[in-house]
Coordinates of C-alpha atoms and ligand atoms in Angstrom, one line a residue:
X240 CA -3.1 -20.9 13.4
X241 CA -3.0 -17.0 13.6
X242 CA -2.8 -15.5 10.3
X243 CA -0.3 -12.2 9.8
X244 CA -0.7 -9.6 6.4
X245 CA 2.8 -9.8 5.5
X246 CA 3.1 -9.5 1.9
X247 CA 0.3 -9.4 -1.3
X248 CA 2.3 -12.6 -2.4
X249 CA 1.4 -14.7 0.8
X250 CA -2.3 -14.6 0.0
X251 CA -4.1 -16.3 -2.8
X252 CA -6.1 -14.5 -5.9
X253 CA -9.5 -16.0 -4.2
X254 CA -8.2 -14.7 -1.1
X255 CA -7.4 -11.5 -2.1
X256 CA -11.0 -11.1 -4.1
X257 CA -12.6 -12.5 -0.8
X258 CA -11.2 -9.7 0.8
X259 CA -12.0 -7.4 -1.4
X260 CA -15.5 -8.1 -1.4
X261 CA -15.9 -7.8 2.1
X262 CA -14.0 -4.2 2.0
X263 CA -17.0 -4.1 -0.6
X264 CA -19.5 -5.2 2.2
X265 CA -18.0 -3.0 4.9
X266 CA -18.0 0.1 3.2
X267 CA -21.8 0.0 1.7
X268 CA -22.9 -1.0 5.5
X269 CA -20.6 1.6 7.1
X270 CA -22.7 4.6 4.8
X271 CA -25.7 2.8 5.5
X272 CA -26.2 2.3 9.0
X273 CA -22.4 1.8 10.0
X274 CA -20.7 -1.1 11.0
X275 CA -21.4 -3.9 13.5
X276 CA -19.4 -3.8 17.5
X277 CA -17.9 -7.4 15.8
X278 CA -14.8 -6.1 17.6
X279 CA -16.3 -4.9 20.9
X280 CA -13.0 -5.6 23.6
X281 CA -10.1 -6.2 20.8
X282 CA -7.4 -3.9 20.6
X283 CA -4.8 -2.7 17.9
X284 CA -1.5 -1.9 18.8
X285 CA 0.1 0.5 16.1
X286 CA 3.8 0.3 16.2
X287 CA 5.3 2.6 14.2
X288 CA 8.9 3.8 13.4
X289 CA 8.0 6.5 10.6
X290 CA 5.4 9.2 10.4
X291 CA 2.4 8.6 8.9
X292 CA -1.0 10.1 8.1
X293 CA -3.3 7.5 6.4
X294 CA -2.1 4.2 7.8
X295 CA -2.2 5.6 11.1
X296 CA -6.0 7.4 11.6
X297 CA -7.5 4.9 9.1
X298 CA -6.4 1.8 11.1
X299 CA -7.6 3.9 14.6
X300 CA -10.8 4.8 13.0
X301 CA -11.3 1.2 11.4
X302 CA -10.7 -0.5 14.5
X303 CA -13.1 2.6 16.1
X304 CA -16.4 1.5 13.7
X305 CA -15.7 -2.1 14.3
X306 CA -16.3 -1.5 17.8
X307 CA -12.9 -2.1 19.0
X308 CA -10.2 0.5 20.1
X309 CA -6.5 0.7 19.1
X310 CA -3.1 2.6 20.8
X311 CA -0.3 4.2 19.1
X312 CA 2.8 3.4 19.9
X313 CA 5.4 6.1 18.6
X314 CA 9.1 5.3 17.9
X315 CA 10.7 6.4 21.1
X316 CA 8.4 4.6 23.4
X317 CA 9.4 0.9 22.9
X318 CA 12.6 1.4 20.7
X319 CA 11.4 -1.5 18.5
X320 CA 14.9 -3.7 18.6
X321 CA 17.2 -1.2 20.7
X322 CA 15.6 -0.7 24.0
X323 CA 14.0 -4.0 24.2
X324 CA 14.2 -7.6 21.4
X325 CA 11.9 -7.2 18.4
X326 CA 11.1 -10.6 19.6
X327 CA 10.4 -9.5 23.4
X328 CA 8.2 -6.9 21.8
X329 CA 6.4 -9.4 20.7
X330 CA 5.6 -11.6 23.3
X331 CA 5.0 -9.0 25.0
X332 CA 2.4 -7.3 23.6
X333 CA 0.6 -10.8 22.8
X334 CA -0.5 -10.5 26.2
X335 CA -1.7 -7.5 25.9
X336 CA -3.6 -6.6 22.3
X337 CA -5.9 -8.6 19.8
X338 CA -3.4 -8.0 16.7
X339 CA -0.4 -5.1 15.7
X340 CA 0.1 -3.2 13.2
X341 CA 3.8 -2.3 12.6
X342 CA 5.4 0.5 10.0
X343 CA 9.4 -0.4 10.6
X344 CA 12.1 0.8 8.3
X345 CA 13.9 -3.0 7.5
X346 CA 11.1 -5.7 6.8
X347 CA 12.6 -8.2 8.8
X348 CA 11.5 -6.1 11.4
X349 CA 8.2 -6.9 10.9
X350 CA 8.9 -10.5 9.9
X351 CA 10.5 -11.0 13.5
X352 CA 7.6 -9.5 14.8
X353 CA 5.0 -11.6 13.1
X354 CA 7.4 -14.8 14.1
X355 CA 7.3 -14.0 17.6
X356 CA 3.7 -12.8 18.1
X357 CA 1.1 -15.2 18.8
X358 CA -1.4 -12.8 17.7
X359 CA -1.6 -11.6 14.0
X360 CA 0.6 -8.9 12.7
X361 CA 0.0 -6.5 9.9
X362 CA 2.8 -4.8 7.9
X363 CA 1.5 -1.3 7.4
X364 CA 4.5 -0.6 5.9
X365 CA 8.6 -1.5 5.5
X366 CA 11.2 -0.3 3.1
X367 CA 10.6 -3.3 1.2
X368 CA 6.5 -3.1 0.7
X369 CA 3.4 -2.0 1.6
X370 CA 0.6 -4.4 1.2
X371 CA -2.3 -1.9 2.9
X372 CA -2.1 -0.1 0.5
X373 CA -2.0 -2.5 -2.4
X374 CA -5.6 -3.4 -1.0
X375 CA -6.8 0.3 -1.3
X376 CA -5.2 0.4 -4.4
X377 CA -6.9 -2.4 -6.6
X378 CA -10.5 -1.5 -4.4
X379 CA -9.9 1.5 -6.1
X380 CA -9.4 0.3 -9.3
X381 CA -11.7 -2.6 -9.1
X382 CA -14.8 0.3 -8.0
X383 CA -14.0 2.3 -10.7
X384 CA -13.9 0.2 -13.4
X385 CA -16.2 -2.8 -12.1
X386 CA -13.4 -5.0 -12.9
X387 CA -10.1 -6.3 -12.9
X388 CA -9.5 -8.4 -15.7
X389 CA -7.0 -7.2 -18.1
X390 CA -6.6 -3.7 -17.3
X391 CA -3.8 -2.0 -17.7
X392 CA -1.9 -0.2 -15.0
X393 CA 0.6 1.3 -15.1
X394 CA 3.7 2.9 -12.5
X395 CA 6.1 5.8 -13.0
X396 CA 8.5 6.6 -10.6
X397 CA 11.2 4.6 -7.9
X398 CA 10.7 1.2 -8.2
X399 CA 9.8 1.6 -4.5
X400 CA 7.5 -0.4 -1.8
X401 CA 4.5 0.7 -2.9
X402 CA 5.1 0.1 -6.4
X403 CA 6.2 -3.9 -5.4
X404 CA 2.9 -4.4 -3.7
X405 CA 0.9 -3.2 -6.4
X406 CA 3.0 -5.4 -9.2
X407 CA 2.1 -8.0 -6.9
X408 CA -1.7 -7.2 -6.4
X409 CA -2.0 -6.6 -10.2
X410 CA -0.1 -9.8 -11.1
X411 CA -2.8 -11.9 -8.4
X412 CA -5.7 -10.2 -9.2
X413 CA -5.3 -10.4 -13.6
X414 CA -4.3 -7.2 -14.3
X415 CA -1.0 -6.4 -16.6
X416 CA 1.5 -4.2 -15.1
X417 CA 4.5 -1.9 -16.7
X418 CA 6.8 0.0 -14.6
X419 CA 8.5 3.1 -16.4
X420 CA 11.7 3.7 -13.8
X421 CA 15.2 5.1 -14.4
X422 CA 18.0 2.5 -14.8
X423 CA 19.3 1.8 -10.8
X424 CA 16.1 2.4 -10.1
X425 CA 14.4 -1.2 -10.3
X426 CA 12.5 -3.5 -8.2
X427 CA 14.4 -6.2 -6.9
X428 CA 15.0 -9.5 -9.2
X429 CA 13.7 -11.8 -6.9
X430 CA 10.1 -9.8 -6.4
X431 CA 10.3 -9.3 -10.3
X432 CA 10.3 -12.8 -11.3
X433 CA 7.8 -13.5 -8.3
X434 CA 5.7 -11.1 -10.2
X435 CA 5.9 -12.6 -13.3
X436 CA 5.3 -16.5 -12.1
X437 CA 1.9 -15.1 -10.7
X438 CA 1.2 -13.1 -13.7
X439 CA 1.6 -16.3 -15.8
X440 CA -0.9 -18.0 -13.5
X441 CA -3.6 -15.1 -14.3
X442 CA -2.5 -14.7 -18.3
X443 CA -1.2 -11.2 -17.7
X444 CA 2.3 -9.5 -18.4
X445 CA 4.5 -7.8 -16.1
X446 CA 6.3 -5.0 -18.1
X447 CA 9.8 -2.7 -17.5
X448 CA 10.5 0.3 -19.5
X449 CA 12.9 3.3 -19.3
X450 CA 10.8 5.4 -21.4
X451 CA 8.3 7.1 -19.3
X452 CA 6.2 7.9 -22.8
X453 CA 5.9 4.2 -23.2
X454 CA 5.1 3.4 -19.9
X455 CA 1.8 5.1 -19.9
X456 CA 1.1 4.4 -23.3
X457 CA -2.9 3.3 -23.6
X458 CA -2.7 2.6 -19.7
X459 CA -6.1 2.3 -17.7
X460 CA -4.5 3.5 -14.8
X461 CA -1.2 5.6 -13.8
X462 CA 0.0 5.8 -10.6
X463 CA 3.3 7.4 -9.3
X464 CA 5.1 7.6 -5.7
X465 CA 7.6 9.9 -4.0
X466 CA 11.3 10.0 -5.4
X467 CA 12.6 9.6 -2.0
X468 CA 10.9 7.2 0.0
X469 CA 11.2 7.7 4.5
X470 CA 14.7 6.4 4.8
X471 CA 16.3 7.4 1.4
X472 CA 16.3 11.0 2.7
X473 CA 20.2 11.2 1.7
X474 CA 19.1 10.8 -1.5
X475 CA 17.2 13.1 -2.3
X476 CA 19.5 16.0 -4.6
X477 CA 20.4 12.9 -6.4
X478 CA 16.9 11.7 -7.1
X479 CA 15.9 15.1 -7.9
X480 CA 17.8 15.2 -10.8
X481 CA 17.6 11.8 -12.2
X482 CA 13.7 11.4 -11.9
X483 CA 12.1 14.8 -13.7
X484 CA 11.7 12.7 -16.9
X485 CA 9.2 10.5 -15.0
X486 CA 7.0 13.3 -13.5
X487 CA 3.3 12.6 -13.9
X488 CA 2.2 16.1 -15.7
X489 CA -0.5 16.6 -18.4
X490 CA 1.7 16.4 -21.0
X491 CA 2.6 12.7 -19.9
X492 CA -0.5 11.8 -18.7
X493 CA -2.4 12.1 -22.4
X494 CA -0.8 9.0 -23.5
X495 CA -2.7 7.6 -21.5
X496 CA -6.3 6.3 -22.0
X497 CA -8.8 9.3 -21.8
X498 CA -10.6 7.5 -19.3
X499 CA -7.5 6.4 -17.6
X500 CA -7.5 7.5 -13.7
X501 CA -4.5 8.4 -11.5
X502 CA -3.1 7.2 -9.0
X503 CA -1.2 8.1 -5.6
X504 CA -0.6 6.6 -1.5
X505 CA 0.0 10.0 -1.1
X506 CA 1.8 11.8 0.6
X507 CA 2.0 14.1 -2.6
X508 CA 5.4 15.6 -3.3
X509 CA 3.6 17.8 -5.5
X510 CA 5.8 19.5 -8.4
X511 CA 8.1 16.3 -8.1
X512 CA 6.8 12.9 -9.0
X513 CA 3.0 14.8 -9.7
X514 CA 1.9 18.4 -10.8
X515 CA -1.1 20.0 -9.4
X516 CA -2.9 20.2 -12.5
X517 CA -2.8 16.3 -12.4
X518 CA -3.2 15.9 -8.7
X519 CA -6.3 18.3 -8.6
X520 CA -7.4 17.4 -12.5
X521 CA -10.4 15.0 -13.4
X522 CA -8.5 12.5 -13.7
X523 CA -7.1 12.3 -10.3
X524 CA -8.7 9.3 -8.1
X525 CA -5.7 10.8 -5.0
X526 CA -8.8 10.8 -1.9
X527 CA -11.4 8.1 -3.0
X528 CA -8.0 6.2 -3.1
X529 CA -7.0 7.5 0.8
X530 CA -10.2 6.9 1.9
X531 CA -10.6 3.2 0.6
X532 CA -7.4 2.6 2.8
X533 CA -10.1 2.7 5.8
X534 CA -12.3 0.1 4.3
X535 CA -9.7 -1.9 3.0
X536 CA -8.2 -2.2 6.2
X537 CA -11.3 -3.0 7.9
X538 CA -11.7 -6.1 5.9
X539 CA -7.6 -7.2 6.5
X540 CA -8.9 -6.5 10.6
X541 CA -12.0 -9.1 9.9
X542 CA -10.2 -11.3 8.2
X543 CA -6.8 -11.5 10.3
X544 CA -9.1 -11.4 13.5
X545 CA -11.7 -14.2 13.2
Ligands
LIG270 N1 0.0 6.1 2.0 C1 0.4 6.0 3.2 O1 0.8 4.9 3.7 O2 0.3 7.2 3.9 P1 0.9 7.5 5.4 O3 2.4 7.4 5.2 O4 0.5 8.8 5.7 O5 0.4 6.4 6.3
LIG271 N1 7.3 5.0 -0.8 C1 6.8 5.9 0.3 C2 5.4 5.5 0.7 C3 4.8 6.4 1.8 C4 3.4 6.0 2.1 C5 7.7 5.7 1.5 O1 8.1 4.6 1.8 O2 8.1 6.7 2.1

């Protein structure tokens, strides 16, 4: 059976950790002597329907040290479900590549893809989450304070893809998690209680609160996101003004733990959601974080690839 990265909530805790520990592995042998050819003649094929920085060169360059090679495939040239069926795509391609990576707007898009495909598909990316980067994330946290287990993390911001995968990863991997969002601004019900049934597995709580002071309140880690994710771009006068109270700035950030570290998938929308002073500050974790996307990613490639 192929196996796709779909969602943090399709994989197990022990799966997840196992993962984690071979990012672990990847990374110490990539500074050391870099990685083995293990993917000498496999190819990734990087669909994508939005720009991207990160999810793009670290999935190239990941692919690169493995040994293996990957193409980029930008909107225009395959019209993902207008020029051709998401599901032609994908059988397609099968013939072609080892495994794609896709970055669509609706997630069904990359549902239909991983349906149709007989070779594994990786989301790196949909309006509705953003599981990549959920890995980077808790490697991350998990390097900095050689742990998981009870932490506290906290999000401030739009209730957003990024912030679903991470309530996810938290919830799996035993760490509590509060969101501080505006009212309207919410994760879905559905991926809320989700949340919470894998919290209550791992003992940990899964926390909402409209009062951004509260929300970082003795947190271990606080991460924000963009007001106006790709997509929402309509939206963004309105957001502007309904989200200042959530901005991550000094002044917010020193309810927090002393030692708590910040978070961000980037791109920064800096003066917005984050101020320099915190971006740039001691604090800020913003490019070990970027940079564990590559390793992450290498072990999601190993692992959807044996
Ligand atoms: N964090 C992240 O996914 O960045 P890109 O949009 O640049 O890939
Ligand atoms: N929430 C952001 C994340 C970008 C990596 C977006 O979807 O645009």
């Amino acid at each position: 059976m192929k196996k796709d990265f779909i969602a943090i909530a399709d994989y197990s805790a022990d799966e997840l950790k196992g993962m984690l520990d071979l990012a672990i592995d990847l990374k110490k042998e990539y500074f050391e002597k870099g990685n083995q050819p293990i993917f000498k003649g496999k190819v990734l094929a990087m669909v994508f329907n939005k720009p991207s920085l990160r999810t793009r060169i670290s999935f190239d360059m990941a692919m690169r040290h493995l040994g293996g090679d990957a193409l980029f495939i930008s909107p225009d040239e395959i019209g993902l479900g207008k020029r051709e069926s998401i599901a032609d795509v994908a059988r397609v391609l099968s013939g072609y590549v080892s495994a794609i990576m896709a970055r669509v707007f609706a997630h069904e898009h990359v549902t239909e893809l991983a349906k149709w495909a007989s070779i594994p598909v990786i989301n790196g990316l949909s309006d509705y989450n953003h599981p990549c980067q959920a890995m980077a994330d808790v490697l991350t946290i998990y390097e900095e304070f050689g742990h998981m287990d009870g932490l506290n993390v906290s999000y401030v911001g739009d209730g957003n893809n990024v912030a679903l995968s991470l309530m996810h990863a938290c919830a799996k991997l035993g760490m509590n998690f509060t969101i501080g969002c505006p009212e309207g601004y919410d994760l879905d019900d559905a991926s809320m209680n989700a949340g919470r049934e894998m919290a209550a597995k791992t003992g940990v709580s899964i926390n909402v609160t409209r009062d951004p002071v509260e929300a970082v309140k003795d947190m271990d880690v606080v991460y924000t996101d963009t007001w106006t994710s790709m997509g929402q771009e309509a939206e963004t006068e309105k957001r502007k003004k309904v989200f200042p109270p959530f901005q991550l700035n000094t002044e917010l950030l020193k309810n927090a733990k002393p030692t708590a570290i910040v978070m961000h998938c980037l791109p920064a929308h800096r003066g917005y959601e984050i101020t320099d002073e915190v971006a740039d500050g001691p604090q800020s974790r913003l490019f070990p974080q970027a940079h564990n996307r590559l390793h992450a990613q290498k072990a999601i490639l190993v692992e959807m690839l044996k």
